[in-house]
mmCIF file of N, CA and C in Angstrom:
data_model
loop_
_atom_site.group_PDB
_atom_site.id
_atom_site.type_symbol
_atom_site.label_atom_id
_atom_site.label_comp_id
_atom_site.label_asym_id
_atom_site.label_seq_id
_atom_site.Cartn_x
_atom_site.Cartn_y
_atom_site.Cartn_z
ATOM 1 N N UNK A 1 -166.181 -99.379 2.016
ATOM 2 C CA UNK A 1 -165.510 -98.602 3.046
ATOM 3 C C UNK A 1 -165.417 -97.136 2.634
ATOM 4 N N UNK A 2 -165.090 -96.960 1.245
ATOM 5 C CA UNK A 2 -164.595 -95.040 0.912
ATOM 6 C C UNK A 2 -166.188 -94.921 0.921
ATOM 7 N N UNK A 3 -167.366 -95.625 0.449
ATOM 8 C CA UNK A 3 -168.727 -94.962 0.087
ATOM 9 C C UNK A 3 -169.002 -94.745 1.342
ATOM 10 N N UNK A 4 -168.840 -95.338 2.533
ATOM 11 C CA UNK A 4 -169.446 -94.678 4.162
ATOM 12 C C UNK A 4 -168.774 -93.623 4.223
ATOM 13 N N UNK A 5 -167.293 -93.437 4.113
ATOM 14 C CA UNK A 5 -166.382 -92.445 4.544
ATOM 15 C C UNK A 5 -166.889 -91.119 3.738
ATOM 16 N N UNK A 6 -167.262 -91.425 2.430
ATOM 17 C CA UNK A 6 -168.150 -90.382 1.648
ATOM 18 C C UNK A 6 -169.693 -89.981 1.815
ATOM 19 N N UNK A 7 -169.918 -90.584 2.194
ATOM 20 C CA UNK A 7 -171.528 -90.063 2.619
ATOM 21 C C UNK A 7 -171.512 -89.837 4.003
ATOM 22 N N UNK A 8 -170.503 -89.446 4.751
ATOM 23 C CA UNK A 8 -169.968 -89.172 6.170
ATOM 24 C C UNK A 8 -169.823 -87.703 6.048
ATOM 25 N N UNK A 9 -169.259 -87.350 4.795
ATOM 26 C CA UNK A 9 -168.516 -85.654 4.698
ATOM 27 C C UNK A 9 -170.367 -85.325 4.544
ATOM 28 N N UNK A 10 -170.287 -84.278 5.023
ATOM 29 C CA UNK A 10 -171.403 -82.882 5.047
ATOM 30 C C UNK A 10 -170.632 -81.684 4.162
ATOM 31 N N UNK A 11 -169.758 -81.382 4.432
ATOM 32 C CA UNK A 11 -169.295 -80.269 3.784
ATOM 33 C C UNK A 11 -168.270 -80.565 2.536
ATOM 34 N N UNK A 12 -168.643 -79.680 1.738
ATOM 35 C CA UNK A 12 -167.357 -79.636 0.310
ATOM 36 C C UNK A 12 -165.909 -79.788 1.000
ATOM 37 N N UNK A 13 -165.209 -79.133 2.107
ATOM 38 C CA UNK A 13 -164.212 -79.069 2.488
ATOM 39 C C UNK A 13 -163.735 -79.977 3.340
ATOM 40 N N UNK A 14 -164.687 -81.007 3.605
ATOM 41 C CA UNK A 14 -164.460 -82.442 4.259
ATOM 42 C C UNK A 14 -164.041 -82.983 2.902
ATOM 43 N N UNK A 15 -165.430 -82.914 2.216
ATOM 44 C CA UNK A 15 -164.595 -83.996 0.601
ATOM 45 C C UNK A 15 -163.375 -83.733 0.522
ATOM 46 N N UNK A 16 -162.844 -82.287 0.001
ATOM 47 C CA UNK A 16 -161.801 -81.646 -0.692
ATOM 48 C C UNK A 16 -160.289 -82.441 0.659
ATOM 49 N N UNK A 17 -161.181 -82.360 1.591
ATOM 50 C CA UNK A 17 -159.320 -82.755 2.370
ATOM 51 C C UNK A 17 -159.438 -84.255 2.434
ATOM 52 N N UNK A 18 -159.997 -84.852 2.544
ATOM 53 C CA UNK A 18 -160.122 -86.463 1.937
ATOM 54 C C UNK A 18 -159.098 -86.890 0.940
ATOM 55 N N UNK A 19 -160.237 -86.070 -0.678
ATOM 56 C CA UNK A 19 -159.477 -86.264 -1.908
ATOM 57 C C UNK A 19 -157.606 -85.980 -1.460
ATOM 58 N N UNK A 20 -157.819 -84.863 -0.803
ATOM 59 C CA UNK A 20 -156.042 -84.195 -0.637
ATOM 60 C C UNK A 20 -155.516 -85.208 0.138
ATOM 61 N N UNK A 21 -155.639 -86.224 0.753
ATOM 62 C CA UNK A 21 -154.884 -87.209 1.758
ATOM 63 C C UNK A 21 -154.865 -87.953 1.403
ATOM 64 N N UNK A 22 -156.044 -88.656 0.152
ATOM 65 C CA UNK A 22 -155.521 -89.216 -0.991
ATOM 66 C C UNK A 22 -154.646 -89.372 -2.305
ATOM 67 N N UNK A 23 -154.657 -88.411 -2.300
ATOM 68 C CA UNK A 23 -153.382 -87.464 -3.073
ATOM 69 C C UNK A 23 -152.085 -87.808 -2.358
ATOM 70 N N UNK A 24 -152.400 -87.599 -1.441
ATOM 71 C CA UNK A 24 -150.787 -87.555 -0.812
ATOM 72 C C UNK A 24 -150.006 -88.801 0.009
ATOM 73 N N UNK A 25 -150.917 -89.371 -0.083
ATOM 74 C CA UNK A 25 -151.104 -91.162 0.666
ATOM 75 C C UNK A 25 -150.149 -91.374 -0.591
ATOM 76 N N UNK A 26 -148.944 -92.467 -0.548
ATOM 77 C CA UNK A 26 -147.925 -93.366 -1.218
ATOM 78 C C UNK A 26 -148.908 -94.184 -0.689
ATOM 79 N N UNK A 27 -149.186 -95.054 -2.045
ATOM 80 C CA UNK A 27 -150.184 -96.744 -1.949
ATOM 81 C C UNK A 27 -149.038 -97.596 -2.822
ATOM 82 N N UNK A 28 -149.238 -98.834 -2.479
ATOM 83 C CA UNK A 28 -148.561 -99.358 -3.593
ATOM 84 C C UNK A 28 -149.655 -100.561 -3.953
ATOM 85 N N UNK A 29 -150.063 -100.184 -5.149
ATOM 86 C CA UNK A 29 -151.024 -101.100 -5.885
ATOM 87 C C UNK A 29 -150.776 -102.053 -6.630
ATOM 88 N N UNK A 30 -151.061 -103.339 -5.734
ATOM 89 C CA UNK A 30 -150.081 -104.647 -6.488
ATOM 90 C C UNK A 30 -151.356 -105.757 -7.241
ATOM 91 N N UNK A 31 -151.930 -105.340 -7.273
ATOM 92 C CA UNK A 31 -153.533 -105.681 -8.243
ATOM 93 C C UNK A 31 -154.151 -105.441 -8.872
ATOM 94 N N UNK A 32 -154.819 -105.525 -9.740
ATOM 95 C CA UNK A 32 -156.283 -104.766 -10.210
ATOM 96 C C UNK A 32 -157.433 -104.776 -9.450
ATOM 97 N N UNK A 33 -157.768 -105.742 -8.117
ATOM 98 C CA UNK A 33 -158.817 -105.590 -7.423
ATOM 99 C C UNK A 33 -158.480 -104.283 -6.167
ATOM 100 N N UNK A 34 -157.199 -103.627 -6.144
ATOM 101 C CA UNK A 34 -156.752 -102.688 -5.394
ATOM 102 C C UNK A 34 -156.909 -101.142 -6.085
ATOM 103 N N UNK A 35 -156.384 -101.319 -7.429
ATOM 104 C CA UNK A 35 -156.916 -100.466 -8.180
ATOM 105 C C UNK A 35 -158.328 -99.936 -8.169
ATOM 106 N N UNK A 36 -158.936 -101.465 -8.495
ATOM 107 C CA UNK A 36 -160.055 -100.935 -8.755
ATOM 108 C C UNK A 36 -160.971 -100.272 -7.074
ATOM 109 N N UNK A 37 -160.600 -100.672 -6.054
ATOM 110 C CA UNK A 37 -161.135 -100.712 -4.712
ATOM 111 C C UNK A 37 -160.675 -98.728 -4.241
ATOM 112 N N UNK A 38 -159.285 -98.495 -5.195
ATOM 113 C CA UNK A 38 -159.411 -97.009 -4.988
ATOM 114 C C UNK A 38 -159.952 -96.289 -6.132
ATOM 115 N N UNK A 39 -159.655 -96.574 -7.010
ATOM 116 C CA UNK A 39 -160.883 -95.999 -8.598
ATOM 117 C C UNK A 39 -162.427 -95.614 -7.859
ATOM 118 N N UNK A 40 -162.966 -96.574 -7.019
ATOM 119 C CA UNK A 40 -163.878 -96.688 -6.428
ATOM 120 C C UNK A 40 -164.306 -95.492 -4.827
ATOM 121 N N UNK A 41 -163.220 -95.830 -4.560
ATOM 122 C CA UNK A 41 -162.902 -94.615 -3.609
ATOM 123 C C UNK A 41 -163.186 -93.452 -3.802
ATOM 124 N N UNK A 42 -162.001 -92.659 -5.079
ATOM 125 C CA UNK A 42 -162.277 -91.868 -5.326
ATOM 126 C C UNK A 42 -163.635 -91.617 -6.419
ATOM 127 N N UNK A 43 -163.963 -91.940 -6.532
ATOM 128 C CA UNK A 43 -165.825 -91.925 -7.401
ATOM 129 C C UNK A 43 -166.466 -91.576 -6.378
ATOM 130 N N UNK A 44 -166.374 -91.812 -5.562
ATOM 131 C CA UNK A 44 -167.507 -91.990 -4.070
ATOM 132 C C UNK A 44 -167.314 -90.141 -3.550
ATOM 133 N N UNK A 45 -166.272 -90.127 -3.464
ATOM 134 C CA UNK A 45 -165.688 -88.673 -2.610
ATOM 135 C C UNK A 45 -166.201 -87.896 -3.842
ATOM 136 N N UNK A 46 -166.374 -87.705 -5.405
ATOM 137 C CA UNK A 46 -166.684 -87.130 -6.582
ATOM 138 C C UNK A 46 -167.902 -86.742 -6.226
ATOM 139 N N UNK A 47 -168.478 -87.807 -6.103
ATOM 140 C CA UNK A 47 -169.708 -88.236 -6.733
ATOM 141 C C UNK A 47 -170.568 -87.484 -4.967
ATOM 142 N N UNK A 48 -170.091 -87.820 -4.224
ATOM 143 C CA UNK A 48 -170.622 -86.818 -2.845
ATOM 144 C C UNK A 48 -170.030 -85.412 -2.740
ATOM 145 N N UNK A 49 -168.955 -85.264 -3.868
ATOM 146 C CA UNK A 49 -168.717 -83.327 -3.727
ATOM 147 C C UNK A 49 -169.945 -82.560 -4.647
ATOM 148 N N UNK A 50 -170.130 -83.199 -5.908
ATOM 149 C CA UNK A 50 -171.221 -83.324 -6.855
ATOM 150 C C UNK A 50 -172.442 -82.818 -6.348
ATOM 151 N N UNK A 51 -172.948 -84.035 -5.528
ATOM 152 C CA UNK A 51 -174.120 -83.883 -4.383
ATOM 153 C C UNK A 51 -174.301 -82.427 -3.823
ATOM 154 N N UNK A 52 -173.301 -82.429 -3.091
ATOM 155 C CA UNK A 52 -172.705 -81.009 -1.953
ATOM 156 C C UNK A 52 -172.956 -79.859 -3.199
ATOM 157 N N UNK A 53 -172.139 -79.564 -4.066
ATOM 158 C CA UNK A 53 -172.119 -78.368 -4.997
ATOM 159 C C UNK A 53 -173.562 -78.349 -5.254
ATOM 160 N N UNK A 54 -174.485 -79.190 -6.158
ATOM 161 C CA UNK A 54 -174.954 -79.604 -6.241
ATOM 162 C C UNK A 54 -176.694 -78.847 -5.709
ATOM 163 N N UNK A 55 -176.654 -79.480 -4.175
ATOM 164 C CA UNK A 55 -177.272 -78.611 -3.385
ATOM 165 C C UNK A 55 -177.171 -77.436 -2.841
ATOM 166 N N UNK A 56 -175.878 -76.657 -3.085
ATOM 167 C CA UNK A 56 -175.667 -75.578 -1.989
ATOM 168 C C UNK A 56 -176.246 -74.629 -3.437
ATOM 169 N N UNK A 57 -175.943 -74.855 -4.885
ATOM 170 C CA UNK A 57 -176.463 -73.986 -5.770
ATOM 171 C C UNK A 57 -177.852 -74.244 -5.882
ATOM 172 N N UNK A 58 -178.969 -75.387 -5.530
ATOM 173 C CA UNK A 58 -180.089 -75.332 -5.647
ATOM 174 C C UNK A 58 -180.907 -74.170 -4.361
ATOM 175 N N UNK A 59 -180.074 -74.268 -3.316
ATOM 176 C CA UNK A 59 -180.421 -73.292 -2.529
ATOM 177 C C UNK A 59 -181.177 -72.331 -2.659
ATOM 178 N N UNK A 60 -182.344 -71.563 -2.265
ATOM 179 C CA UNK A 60 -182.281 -70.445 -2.891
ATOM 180 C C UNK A 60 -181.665 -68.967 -2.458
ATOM 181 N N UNK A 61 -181.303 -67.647 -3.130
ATOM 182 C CA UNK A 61 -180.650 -67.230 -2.315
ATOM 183 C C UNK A 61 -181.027 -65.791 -1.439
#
């Protein structure tokens, strides 16, 4: 579910307000398969800002 929601953002500032609503989201994590399901989450939103930076410096200018 977060890896669609992450390969959905186009822009750094889609990631960046994601990560921030994740941030600010109260979860209450009563598992380790919940843990791990947002550990996962946030990797995904990383790992597609990465991408984004990524390309906008391969650019040329």
């Amino acid at each position: 579910m977060g890896t669609e929601k992450a390969n959905n953002c186009e822009t750094i500032e889609e990631v960046y307000t994601h990560l921030k609503a994740l941030e600010e989201e109260t979860l209450r994590i009563s598992g380790p398969e919940e843990l791990d399901e947002l550990e996962q989450e946030i990797m995904c939103y990383t790992n597609q800002l990465a991408a984004l930076l990524l390309k906008k410096k391969s650019k040329p200018a």
